[in-house]
mmCIF file of C-alpha atoms in Angstrom:
data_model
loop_
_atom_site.group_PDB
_atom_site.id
_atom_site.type_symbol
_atom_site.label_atom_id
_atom_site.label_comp_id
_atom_site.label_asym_id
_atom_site.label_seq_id
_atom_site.Cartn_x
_atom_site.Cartn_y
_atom_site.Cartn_z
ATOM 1 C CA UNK A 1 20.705 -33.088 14.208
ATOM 2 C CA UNK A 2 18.738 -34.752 17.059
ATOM 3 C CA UNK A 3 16.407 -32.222 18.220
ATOM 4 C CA UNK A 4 13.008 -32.188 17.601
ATOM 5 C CA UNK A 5 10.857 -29.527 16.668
ATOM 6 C CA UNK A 6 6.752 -29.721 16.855
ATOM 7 C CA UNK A 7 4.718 -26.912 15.688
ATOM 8 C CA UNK A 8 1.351 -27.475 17.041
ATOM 9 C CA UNK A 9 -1.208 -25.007 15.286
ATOM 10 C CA UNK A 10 1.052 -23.219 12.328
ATOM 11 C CA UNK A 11 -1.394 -22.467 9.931
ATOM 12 C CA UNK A 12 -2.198 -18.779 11.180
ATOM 13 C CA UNK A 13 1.137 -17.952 11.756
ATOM 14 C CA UNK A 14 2.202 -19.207 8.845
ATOM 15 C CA UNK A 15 -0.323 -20.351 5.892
ATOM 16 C CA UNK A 16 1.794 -20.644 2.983
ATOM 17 C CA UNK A 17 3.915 -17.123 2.701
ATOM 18 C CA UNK A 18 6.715 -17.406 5.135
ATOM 19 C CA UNK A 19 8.986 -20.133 5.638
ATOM 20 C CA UNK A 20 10.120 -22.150 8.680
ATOM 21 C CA UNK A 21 13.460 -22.237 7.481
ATOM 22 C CA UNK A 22 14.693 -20.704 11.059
ATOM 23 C CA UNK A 23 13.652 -23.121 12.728
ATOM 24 C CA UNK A 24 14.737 -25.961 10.404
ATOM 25 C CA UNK A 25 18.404 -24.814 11.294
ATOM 26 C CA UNK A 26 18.265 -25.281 14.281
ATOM 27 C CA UNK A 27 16.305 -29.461 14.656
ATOM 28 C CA UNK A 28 14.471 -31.204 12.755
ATOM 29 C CA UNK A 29 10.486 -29.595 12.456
ATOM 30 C CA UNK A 30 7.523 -31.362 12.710
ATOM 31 C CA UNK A 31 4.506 -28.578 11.716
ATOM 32 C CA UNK A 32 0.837 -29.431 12.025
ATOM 33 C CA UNK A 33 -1.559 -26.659 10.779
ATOM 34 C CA UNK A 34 -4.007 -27.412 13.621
ATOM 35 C CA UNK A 35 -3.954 -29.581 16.710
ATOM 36 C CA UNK A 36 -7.055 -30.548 18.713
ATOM 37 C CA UNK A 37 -6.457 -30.051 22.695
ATOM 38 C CA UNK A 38 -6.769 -34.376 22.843
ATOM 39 C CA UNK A 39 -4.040 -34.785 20.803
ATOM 40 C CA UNK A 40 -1.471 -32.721 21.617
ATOM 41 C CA UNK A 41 0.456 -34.853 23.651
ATOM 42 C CA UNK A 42 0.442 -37.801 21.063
ATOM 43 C CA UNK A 43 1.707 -35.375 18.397
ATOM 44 C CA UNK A 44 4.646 -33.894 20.622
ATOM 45 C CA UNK A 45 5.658 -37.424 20.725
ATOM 46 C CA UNK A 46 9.404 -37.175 21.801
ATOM 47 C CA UNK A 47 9.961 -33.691 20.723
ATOM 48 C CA UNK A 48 12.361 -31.371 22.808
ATOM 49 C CA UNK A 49 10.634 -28.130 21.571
ATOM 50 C CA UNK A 50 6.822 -26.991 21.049
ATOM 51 C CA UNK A 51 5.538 -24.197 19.400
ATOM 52 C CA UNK A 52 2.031 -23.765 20.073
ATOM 53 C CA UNK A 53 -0.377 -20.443 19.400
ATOM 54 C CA UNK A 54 -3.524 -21.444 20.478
ATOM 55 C CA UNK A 55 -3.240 -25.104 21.255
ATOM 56 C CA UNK A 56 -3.339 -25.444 25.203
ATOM 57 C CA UNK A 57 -0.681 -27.237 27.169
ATOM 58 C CA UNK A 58 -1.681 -28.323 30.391
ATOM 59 C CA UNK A 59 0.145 -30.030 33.233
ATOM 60 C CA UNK A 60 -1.370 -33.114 32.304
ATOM 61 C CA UNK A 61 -0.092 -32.383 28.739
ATOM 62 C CA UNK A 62 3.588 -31.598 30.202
ATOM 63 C CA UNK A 63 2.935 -34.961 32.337
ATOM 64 C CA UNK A 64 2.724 -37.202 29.683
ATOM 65 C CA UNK A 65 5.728 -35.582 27.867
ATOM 66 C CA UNK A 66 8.673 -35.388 30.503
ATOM 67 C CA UNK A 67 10.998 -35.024 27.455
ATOM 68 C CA UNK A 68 9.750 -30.938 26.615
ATOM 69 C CA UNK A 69 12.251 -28.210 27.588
ATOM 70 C CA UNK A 70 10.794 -25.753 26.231
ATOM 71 C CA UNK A 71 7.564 -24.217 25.001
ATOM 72 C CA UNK A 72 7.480 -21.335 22.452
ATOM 73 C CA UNK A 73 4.521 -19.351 22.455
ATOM 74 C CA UNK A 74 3.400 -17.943 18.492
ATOM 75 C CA UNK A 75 1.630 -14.910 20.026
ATOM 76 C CA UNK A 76 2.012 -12.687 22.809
ATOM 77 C CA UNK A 77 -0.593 -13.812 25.231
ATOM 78 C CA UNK A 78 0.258 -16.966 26.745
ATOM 79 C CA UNK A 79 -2.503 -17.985 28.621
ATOM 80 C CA UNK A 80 -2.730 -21.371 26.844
ATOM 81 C CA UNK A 81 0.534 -22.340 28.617
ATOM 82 C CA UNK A 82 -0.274 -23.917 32.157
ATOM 83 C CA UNK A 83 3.108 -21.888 33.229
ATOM 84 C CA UNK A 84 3.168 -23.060 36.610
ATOM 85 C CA UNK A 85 3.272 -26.506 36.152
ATOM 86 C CA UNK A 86 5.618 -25.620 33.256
ATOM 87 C CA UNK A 87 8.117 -23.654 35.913
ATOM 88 C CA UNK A 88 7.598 -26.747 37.561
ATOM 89 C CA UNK A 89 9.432 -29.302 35.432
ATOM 90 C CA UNK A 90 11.884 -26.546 34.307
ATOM 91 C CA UNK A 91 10.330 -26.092 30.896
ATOM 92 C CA UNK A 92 11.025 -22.485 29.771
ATOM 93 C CA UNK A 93 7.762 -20.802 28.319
ATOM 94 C CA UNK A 94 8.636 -17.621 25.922
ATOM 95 C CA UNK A 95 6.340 -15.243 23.870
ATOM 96 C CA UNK A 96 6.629 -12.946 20.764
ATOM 97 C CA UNK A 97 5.266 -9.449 23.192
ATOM 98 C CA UNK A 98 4.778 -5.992 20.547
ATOM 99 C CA UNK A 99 5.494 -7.991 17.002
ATOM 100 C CA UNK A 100 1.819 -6.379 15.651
ATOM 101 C CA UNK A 101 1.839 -3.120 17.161
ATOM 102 C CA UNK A 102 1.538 -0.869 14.171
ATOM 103 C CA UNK A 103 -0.924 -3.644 12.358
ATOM 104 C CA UNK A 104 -3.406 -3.505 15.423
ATOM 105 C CA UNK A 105 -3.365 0.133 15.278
ATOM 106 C CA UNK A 106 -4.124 0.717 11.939
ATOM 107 C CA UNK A 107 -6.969 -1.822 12.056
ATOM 108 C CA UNK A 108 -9.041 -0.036 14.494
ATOM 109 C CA UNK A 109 -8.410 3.356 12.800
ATOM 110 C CA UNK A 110 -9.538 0.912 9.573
ATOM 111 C CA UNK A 111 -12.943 -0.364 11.061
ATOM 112 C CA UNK A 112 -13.524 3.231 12.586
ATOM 113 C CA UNK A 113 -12.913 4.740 8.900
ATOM 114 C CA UNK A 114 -15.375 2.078 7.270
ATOM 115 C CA UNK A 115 -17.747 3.144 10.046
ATOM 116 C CA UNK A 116 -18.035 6.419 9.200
ATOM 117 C CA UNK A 117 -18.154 6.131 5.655
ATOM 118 C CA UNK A 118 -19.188 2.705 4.999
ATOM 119 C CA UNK A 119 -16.805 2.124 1.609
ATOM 120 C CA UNK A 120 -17.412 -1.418 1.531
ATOM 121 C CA UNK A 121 -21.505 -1.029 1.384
ATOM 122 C CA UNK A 122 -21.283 2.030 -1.657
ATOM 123 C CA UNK A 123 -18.481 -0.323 -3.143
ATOM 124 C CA UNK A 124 -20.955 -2.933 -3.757
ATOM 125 C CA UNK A 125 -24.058 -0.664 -4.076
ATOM 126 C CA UNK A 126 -22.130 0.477 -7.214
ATOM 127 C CA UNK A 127 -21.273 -2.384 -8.810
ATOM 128 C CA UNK A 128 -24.950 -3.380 -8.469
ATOM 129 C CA UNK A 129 -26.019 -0.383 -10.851
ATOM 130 C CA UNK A 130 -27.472 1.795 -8.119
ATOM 131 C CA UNK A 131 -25.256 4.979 -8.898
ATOM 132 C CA UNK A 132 -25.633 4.378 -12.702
ATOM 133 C CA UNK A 133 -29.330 4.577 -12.130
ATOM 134 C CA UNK A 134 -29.400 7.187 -10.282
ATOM 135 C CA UNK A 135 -30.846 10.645 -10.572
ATOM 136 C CA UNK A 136 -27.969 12.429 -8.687
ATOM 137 C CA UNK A 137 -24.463 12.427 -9.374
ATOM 138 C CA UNK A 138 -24.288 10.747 -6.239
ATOM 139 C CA UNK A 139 -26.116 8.932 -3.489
ATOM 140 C CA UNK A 140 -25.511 7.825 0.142
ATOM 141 C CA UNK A 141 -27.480 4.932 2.503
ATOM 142 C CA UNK A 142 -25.908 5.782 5.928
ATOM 143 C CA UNK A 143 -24.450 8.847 7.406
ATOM 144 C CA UNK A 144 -21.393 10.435 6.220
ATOM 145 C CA UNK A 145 -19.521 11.206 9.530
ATOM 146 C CA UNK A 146 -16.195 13.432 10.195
ATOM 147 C CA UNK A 147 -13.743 12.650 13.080
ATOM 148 C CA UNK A 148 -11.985 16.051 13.303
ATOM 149 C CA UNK A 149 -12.878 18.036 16.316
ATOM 150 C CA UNK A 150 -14.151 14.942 17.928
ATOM 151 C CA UNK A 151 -13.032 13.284 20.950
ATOM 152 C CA UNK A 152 -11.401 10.059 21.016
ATOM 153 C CA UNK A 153 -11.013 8.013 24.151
ATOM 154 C CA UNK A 154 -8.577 5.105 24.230
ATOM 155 C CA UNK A 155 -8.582 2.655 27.533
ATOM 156 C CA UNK A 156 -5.420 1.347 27.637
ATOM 157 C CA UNK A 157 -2.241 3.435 26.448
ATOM 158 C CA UNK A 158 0.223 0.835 25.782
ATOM 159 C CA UNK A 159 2.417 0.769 22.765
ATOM 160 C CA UNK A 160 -0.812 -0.266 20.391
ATOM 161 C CA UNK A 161 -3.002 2.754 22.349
ATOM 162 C CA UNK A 162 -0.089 5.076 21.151
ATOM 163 C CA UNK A 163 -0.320 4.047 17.708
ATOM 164 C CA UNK A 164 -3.936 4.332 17.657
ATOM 165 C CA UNK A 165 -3.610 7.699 19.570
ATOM 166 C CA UNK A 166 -1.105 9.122 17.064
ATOM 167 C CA UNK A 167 -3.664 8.303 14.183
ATOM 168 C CA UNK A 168 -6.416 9.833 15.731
ATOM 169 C CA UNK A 169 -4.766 13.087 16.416
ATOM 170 C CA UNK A 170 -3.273 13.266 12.477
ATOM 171 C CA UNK A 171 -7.152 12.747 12.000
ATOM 172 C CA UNK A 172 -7.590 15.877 14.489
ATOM 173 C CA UNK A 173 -9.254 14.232 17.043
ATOM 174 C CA UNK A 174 -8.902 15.481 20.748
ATOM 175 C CA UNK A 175 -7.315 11.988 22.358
ATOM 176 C CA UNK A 176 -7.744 11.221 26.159
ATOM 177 C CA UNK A 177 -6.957 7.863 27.741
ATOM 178 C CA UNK A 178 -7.384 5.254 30.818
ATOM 179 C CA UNK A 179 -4.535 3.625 31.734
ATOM 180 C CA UNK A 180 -4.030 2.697 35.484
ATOM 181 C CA UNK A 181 0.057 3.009 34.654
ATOM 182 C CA UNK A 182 0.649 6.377 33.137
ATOM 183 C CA UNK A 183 4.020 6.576 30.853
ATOM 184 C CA UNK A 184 6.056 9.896 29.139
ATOM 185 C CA UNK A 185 5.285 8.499 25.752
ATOM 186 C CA UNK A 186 1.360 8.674 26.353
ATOM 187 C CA UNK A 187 1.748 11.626 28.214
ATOM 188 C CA UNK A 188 3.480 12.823 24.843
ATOM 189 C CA UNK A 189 0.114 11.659 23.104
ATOM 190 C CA UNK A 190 -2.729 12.077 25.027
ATOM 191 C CA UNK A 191 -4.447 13.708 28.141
ATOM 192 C CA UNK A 192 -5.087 10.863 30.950
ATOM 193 C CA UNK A 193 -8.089 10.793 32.475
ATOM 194 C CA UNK A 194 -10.062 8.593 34.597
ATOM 195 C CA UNK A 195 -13.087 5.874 33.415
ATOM 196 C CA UNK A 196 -15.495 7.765 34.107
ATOM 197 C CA UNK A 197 -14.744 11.067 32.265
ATOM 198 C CA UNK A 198 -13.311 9.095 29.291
ATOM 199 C CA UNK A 199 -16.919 7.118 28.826
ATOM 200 C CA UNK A 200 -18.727 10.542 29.500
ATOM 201 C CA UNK A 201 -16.535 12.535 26.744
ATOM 202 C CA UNK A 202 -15.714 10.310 24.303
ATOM 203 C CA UNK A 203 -17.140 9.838 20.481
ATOM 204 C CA UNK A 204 -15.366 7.111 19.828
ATOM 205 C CA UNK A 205 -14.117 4.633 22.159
ATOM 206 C CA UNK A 206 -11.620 2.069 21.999
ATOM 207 C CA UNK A 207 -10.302 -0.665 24.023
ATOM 208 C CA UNK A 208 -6.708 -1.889 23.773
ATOM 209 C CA UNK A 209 -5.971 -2.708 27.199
ATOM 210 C CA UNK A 210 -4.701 -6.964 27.954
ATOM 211 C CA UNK A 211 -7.792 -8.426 29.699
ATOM 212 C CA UNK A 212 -7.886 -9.429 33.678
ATOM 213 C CA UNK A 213 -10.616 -10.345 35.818
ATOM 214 C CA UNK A 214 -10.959 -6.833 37.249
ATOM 215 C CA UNK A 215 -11.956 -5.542 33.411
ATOM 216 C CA UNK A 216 -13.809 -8.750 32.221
ATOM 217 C CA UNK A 217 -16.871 -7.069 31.021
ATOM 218 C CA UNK A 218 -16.005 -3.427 31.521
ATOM 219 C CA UNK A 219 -17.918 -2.547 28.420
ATOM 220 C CA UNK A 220 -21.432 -3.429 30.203
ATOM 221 C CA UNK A 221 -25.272 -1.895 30.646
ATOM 222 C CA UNK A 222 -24.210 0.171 33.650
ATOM 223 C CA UNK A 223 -20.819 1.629 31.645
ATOM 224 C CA UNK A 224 -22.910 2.068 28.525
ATOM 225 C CA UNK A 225 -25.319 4.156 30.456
ATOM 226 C CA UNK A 226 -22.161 6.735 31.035
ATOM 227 C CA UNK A 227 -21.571 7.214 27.504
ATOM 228 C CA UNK A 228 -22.335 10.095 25.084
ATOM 229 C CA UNK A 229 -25.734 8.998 22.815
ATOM 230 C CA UNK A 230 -24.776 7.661 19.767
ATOM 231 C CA UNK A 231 -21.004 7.002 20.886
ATOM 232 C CA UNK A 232 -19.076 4.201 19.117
ATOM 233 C CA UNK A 233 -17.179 1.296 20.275
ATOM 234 C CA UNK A 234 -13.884 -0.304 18.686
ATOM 235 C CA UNK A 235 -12.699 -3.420 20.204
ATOM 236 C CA UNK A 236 -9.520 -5.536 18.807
ATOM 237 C CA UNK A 237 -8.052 -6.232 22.145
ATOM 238 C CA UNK A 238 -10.046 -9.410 24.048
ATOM 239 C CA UNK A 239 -13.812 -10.318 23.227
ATOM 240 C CA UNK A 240 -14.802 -10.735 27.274
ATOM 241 C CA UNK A 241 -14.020 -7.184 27.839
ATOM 242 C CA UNK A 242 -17.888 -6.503 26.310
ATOM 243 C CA UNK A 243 -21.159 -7.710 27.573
ATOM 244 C CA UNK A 244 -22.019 -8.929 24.257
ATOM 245 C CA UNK A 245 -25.866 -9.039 24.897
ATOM 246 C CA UNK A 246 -25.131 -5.523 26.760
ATOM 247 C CA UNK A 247 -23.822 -3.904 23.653
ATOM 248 C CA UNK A 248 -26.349 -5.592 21.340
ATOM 249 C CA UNK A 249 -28.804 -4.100 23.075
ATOM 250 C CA UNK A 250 -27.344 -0.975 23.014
ATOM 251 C CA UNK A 251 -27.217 -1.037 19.147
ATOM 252 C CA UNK A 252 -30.261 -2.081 19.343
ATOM 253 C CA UNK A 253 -31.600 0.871 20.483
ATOM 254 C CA UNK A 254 -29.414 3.281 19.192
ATOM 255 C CA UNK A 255 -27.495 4.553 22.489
ATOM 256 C CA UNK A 256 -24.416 3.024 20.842
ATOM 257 C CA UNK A 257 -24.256 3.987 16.932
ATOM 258 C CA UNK A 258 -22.010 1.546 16.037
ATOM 259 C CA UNK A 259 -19.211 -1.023 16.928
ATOM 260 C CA UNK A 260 -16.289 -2.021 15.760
ATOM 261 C CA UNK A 261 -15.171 -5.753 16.449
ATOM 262 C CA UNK A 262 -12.216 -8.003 15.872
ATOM 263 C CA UNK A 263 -12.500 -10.010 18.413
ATOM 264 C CA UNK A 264 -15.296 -11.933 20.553
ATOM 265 C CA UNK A 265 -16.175 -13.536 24.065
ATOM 266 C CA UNK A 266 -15.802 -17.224 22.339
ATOM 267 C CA UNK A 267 -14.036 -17.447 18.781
ATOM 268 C CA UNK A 268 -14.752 -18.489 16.123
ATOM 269 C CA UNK A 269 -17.482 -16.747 16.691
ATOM 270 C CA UNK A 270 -20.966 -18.704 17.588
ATOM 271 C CA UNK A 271 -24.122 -18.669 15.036
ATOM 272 C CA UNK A 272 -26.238 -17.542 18.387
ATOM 273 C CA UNK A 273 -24.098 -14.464 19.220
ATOM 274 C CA UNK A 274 -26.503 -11.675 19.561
ATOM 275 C CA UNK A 275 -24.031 -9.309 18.013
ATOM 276 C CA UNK A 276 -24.420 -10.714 14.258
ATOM 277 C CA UNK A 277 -27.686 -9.773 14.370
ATOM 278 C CA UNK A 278 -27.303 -5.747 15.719
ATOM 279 C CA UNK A 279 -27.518 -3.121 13.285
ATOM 280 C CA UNK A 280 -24.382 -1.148 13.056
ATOM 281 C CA UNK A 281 -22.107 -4.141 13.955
ATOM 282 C CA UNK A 282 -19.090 -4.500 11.865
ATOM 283 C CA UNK A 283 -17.241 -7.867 13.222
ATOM 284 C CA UNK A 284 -13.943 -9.388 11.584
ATOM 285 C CA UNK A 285 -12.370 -12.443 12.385
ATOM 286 C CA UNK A 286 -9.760 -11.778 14.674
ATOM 287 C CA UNK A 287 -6.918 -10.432 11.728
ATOM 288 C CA UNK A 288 -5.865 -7.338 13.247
ATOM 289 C CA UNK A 289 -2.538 -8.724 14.017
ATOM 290 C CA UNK A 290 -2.231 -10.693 10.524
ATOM 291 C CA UNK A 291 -0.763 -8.632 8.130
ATOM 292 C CA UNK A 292 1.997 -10.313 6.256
ATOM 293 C CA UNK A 293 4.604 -7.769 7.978
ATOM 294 C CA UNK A 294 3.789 -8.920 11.572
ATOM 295 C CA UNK A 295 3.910 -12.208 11.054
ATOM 296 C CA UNK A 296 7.185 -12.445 9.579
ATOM 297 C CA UNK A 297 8.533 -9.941 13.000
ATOM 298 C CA UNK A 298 7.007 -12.897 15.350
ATOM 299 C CA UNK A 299 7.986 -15.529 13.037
ATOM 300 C CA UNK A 300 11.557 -13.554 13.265
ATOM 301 C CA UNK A 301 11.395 -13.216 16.984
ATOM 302 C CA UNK A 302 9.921 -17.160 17.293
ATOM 303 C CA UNK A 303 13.134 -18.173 16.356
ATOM 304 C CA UNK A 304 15.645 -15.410 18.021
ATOM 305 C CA UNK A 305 13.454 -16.757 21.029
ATOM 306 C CA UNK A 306 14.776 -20.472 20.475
ATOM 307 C CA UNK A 307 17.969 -20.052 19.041
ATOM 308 C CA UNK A 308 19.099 -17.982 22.665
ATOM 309 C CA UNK A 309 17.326 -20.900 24.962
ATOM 310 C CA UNK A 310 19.802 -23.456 23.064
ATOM 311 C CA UNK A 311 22.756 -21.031 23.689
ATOM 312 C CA UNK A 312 21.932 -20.894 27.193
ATOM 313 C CA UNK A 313 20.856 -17.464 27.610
ATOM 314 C CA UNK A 314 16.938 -17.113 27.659
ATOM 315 C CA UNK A 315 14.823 -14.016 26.491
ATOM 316 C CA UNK A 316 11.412 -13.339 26.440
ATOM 317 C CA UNK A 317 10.698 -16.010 29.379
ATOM 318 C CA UNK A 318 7.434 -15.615 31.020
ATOM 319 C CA UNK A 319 6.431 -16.215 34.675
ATOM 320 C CA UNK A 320 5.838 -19.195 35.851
#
């Protein structure tokens, strides 16, 4: 078998617990863990086929390696993929769109949760002999909050929105959502609303809405100022939807209580971020969508993706 199969950047997708096997059926597979942007062209080399997640491919990359036909994208956003220049040369672009939906969902019920109870901080406060020394029969360093009866507002009522909406209601939250498209399904789930009365009424807010330039920074000083005292903020979609020094200052001072973040405006994350240093700021590294079950659906879907481009019948193409 003659074609050739380069996997730029595999390790997230795929450090150790799933196989490639999929794609070894169908070429021979070339995977690199991680690929820096100036040497992505060298290590395409005469491959047919790239699989990229975060490694950028750029006209000039697609210049320098006429031989590509197609580009698989290991994630849903595709940004990384110039797709014009790709539409250009006839390369076919595809992505893996809704494999994490449930995972996403439950992580920002999961980071809400630890907010309000903080399990992770009395985990440890335990184990360090505070309860056994303790005069009560229990003890607690932050406040103890309950989400029932309080109003959750979700910007963006996609597939992931609905999961997180259908949580939130089991947890007997009122749910009410932004969403410029309005569908049955959230109708189903939630009462739509507009910006400004979801920032004004919500407790808890969170963002799961794809990021454009008309929402870059919609989490900002002025929007802030709109909000309930002492609301919090959940964020797993995309980092630039937040002001970062906005909403540090707004912890800061207490207007926000607390945030919730998986993601940030540059990741990894940078040492100078003003957000690692704001009380009330829990911040993961970008896992929401890793659980072991969604990476096996897009590592699933990768390959349903590839194996229909050889038979001549596309699916999941993006725009060019």
């Amino acid at each position: 078998m003659d074609r050739e199969i380069v996997v730029l950047d595999g390790y997230t997708e795929n450090p150790g617990d799933l196989s490639w096997a999929g794609f070894e059926a169908l070429g021979r597979v070339r995977v690199y863990d991680r690929t820096p942007f100036d040497q992505a062209a060298a290590r395409i080399g005469g491959a047919q086929i790239v699989l990229t997640n975060k490694t950028p491919i750029t006209a000039q990359t697609l210049q320098a390696c006429p031989q590509v036909e197609y580009i698989g994208v290991l994630a849903t956003g595709y940004n990384v993929v110039d797709t014009a220049a790709a539409k250009a040369r006839g390369v076919t672009v595809t992505n893996v769109p809704a494999y994490g939906t449930q995972a996403v969902g439950q992580f920002a019920i999961a980071m809400l949760l630890e907010i309000c109870h903080h399990i992770g901080h009395h985990d440890q406060a335990v184990k360090a002999g505070r309860w056994a020394q303790s005069g009560d029969f229990c003890f607690w360093d932050y406040p103890l909050m309950e989400l029932a009866g309080k109003t959750m507002g979700i910007v963006g009522l996609g597939r992931i929105g609905q999961v997180t909406a259908r949580i939130a209601a089991a947890l007997g939250m009122e749910v009410i959502a932004y969403d410029k498209t309005h569908c049955p399904q959230g109708e189903a789930l939630a009462r739509y609303v507009s910006l400004e009365e979801l920032y004004r009424r919500s407790h808890v807010i969170c963002l799961h809405c794809p990021l454009f330039e008309d929402n870059r920074g919609m989490i900002n000083r002025s929007s802030i100022a709109q909000m309930r005292d002492g609301v919090i903020i959940i964020n797993n979609s995309r980092g630039p939807l937040i002001v970062e020094e906005d909403l540090a200052q707004a912890l800061h001072s207490g207007k926000v209580y607390a945030a919730g973040l998986d993601v940030t405006c540059t990741e990894p994350i940078e040492l100078d971020n003003p957000l690692l240093k704001a009380p009330n700021c829990l911040i993961t590294p970008h896992i929401s969508w890793a659980s072991r079950e969604s990476r096996a659906r897009l590592m699933d879907t990768a390959v349903e993706n590839l194996r229909a481009f050889l038979a001549g019948d596309p699916v999941n193409q993006v725009a060019g």
